[in-house]
Tab-separated table of C-alpha atoms in Angstrom:
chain	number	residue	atom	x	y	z
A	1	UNK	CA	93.043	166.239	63.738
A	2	UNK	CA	92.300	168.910	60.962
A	3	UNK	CA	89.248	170.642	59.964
A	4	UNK	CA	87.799	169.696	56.524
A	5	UNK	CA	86.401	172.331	53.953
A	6	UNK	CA	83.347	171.567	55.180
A	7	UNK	CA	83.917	171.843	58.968
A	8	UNK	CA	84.045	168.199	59.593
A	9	UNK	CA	87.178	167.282	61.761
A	10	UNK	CA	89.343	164.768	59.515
A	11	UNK	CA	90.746	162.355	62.001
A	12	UNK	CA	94.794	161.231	60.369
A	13	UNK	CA	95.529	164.434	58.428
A	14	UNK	CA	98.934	165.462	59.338
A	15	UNK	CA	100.063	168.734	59.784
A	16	UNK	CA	102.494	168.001	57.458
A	17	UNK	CA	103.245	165.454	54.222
A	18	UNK	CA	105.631	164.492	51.602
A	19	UNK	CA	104.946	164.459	48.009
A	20	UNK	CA	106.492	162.022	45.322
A	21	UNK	CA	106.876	163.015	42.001
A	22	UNK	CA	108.267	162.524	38.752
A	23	UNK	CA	110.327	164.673	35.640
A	24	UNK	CA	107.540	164.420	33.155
A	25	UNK	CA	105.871	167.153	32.368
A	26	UNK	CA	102.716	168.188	32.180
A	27	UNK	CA	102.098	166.131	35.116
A	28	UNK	CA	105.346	167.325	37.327
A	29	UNK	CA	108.530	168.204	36.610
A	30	UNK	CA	111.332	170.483	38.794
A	31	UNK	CA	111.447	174.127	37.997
A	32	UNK	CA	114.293	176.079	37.358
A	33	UNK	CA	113.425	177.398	41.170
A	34	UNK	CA	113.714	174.199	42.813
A	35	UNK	CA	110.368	173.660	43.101
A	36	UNK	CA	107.975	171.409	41.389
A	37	UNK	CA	105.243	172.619	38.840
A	38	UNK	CA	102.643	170.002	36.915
A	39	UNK	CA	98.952	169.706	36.646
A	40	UNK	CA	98.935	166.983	39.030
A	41	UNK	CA	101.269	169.122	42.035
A	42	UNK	CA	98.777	171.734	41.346
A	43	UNK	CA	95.921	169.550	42.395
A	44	UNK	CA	97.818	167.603	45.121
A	45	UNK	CA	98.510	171.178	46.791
A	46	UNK	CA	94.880	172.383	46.590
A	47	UNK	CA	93.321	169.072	47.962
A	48	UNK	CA	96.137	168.637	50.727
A	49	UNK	CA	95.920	172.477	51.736
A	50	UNK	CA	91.557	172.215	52.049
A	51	UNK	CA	92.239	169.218	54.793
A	52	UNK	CA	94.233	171.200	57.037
A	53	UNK	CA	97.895	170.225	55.404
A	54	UNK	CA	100.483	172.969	56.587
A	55	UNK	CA	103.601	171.833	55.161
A	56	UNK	CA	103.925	170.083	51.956
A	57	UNK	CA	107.432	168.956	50.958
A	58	UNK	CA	108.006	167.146	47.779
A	59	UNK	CA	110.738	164.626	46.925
A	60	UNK	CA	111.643	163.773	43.184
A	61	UNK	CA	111.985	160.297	42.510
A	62	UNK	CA	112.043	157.750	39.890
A	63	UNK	CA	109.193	155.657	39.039
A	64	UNK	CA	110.301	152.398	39.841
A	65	UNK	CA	110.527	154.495	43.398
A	66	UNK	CA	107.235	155.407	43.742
A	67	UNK	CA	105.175	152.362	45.372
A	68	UNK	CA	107.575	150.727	47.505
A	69	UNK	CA	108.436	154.441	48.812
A	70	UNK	CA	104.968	155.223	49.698
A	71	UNK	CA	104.098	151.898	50.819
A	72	UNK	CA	106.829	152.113	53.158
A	73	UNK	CA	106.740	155.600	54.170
A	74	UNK	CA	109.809	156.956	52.722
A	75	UNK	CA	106.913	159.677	51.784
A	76	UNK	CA	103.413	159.927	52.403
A	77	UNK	CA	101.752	160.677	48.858
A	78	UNK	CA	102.439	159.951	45.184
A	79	UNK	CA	101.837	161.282	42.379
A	80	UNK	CA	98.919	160.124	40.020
A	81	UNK	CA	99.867	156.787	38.329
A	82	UNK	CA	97.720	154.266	36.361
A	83	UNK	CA	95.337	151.851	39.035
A	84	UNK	CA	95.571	148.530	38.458
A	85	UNK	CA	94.594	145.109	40.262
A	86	UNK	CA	98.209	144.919	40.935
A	87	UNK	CA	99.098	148.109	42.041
A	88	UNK	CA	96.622	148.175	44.331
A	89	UNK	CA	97.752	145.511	46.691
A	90	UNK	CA	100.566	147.527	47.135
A	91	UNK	CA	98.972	151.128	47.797
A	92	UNK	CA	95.432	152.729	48.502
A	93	UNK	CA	94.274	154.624	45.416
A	94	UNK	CA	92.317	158.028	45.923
A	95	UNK	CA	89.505	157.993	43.292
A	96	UNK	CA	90.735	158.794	39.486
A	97	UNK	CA	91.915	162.068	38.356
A	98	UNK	CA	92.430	161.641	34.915
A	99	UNK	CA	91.902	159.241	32.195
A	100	UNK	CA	94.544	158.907	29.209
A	101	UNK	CA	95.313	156.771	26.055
A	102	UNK	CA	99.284	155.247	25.398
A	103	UNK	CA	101.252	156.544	22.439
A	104	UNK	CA	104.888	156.535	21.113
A	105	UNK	CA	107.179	158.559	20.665
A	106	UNK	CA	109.504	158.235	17.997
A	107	UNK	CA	111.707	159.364	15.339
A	108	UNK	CA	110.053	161.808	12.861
A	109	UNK	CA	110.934	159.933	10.035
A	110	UNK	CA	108.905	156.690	11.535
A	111	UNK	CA	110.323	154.871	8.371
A	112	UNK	CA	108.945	151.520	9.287
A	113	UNK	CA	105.292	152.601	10.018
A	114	UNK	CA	104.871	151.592	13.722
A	115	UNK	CA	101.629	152.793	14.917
A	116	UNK	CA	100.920	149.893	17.427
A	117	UNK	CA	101.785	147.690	19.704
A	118	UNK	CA	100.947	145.174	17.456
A	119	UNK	CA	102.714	146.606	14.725
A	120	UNK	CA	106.211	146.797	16.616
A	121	UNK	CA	105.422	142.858	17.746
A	122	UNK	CA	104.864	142.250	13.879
A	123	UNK	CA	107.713	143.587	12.634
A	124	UNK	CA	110.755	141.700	13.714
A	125	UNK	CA	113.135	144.543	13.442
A	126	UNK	CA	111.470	146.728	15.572
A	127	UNK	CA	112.563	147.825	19.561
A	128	UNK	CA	110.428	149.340	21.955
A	129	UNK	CA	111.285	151.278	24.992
A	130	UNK	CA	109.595	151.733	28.032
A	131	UNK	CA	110.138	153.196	31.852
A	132	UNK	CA	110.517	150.035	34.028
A	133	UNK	CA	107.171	149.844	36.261
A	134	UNK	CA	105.172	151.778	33.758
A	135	UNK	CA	101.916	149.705	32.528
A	136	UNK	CA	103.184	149.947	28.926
A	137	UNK	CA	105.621	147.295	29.629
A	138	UNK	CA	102.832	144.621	30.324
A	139	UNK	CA	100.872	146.207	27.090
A	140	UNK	CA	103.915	145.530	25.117
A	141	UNK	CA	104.107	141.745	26.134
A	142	UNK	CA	100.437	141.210	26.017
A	143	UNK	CA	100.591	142.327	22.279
A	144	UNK	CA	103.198	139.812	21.662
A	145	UNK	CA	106.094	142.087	21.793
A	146	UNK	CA	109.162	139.729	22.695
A	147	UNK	CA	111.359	140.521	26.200
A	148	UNK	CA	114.545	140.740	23.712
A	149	UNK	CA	113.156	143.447	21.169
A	150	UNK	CA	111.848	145.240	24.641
A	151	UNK	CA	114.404	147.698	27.044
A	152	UNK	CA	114.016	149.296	30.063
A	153	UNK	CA	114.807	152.589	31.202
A	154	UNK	CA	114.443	154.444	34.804
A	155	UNK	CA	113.558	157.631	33.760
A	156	UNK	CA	111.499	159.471	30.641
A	157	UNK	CA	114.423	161.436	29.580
A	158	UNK	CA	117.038	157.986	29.196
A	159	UNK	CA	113.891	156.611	27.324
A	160	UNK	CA	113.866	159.915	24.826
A	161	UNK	CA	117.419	159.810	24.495
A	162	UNK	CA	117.667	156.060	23.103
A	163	UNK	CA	114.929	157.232	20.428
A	164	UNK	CA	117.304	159.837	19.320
A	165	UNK	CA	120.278	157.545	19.564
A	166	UNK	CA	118.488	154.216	17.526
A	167	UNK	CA	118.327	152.295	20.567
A	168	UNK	CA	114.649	151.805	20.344
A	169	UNK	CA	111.897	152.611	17.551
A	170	UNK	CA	109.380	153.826	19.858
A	171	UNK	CA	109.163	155.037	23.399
A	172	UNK	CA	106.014	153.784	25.302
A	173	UNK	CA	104.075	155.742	27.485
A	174	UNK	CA	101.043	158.287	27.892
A	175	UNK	CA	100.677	160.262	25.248
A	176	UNK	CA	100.231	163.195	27.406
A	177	UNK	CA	103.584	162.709	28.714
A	178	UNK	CA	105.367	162.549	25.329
A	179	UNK	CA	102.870	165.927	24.385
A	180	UNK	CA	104.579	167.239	27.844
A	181	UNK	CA	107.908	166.390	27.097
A	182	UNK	CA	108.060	168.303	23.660
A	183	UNK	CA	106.305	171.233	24.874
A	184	UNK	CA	109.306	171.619	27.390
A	185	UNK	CA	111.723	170.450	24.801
A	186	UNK	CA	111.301	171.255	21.530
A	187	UNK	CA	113.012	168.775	18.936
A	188	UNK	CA	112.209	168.215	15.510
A	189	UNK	CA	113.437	165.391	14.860
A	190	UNK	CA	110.361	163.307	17.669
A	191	UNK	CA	107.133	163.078	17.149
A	192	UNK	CA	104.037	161.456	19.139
A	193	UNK	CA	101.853	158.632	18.235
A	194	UNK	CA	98.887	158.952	19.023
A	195	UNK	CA	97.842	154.643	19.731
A	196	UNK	CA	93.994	155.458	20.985
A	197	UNK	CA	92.802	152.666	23.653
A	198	UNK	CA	94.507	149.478	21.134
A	199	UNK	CA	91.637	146.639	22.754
A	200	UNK	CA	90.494	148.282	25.685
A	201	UNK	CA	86.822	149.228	26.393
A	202	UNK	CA	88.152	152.647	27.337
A	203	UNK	CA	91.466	155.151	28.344
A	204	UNK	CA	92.846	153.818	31.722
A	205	UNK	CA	92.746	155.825	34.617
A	206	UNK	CA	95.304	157.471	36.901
A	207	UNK	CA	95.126	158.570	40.395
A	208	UNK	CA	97.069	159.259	43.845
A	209	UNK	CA	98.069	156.719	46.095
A	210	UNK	CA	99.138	156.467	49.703
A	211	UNK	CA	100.104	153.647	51.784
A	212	UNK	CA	97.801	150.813	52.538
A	213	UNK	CA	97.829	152.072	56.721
A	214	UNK	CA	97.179	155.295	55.791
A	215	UNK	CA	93.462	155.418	56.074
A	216	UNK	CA	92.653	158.634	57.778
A	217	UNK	CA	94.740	160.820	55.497
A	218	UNK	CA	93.311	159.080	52.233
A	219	UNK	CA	89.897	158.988	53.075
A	220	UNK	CA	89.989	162.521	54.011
A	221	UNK	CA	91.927	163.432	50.644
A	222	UNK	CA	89.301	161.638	48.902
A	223	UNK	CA	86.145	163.492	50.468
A	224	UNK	CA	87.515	166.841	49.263
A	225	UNK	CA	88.948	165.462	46.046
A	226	UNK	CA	85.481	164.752	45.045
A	227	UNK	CA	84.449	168.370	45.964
A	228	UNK	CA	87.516	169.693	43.936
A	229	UNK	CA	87.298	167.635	40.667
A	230	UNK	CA	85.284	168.909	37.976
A	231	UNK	CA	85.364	172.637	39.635
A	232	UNK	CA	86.086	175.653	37.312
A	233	UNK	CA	89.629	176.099	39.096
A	234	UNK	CA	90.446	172.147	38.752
A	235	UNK	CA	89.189	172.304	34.744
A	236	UNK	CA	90.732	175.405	34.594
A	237	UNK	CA	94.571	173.742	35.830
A	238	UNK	CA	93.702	170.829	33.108
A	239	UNK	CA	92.947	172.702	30.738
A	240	UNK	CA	96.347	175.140	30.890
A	241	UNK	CA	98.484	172.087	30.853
A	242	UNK	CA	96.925	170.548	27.532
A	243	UNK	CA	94.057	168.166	28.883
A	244	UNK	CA	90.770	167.919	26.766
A	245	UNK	CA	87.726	167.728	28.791
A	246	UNK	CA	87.672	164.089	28.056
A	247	UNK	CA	90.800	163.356	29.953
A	248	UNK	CA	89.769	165.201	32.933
A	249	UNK	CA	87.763	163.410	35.395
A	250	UNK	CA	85.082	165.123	36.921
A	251	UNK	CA	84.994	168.046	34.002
């Protein structure tokens, strides 16, 4: 048992816990040192050290990876990823941590005017990309967007590179994450679509997730999440990696 921030003894906090995460930046990606850096690390690390956490490893892993793994503890936290009715059969959410619209990303030249999900399922020439597992794949198919104009990659990078190649029109995704990506890799020659929410009442939301068993450790992580979000440090990580105030949760 650990001691919360608040003296409270959390009962199911280990002394020590691995953390999944992804290459796409501003969220996480591996440092030139080995280690990982992101918003979202940031936050896991302040959170997990305020329960009582001693040692935090981290694992890098795809995202096709990151339920089953946590679900069958291969590691013992994830990093944030959209909640859905789905998802959470497999895994036990913490409470959201940040709230973000889709966009594409795409060639510069964007010479046949894609701007939508709708668009791309309009125009009968047009391929989209996605990461396999990602939510955009289901908001691709729900706009009408056929399985044989639609391909799936493992990671963001094989997704970028088969916009550059002609594979695909557009990449799917956060738009945060394509805003990420160019900041750590400049290229001309992409840009990002912004797509807005495109028939939703509002942005989804993203948060951590831990295996189902794993009450003690969640519910603790929780209770101090909820102290942490919305504080000047939190707003202050958000803000450094490119989130508006209206993507942060809590600010």
């Amino acid at each position: 048992m650990s001691v919360g921030s608040d003296g409270s003894g959390d009962v199911g906090v280990p002394a020590e816990v691995v953390f999944a995460y992804l290459d796409e930046p501003p969220f996480c990606w591996p440092g030139a040192d080995g280690r990982p850096h992101g918003c979202d690390v940031e936050v896991a690390e302040a959170v997990l050290k305020a329960i009582g956490v001693e040692r935090i490893s981290t694992r890098l892993v795809t995202f096709a990876e990151l339920m089953p793994g946590v679900a069958e503890g291969a590691w013992t936290i994830n990093t944030p990823l959209f909640v859905t009715p789905e998802r959470a059969l497999q895994v036990a959410f913490s409470r959201p941590v940040w709230s973000l619209a889709d966009g594409f990303m795409m060639r510069a030249d964007n010479s046949r005017q894609l701007d939508s999900y709708r668009a791309i399922a309009a125009n009968e020439m047009a391929v989209i990309g996605v990461v396999a597992g990602q939510v955009q794949h289901q908001s691709a198919l729900a706009a009408g967007v056929p399985t044989a104009r639609t391909r799936l990659f493992a990671t963001q990078k094989a997704a970028v590179e088969a916009v550059l190649s002609g594979v695909v029109d557009a990449y799917a995704s956060v738009a945060m994450a394509h805003r990420g990506y160019l900041r750590e890799h400049v290229d001309i020659r992409l840009e990002v679509i912004d797509l807005g929410v495109e028939g939703k009442a509002k942005p989804a939301v993203g948060a951590f997730s831990f295996a189902l068993s794993d009450v003690g450790l969640r519910e603790a992580f929780d209770r101090q999440l909820a102290a942490y979000l919305g504080s000047p440090e939190h707003v202050a990580i958000m803000e450094r990696h490119g989130f508006s105030h209206a993507e942060i949760v809590g600010a």
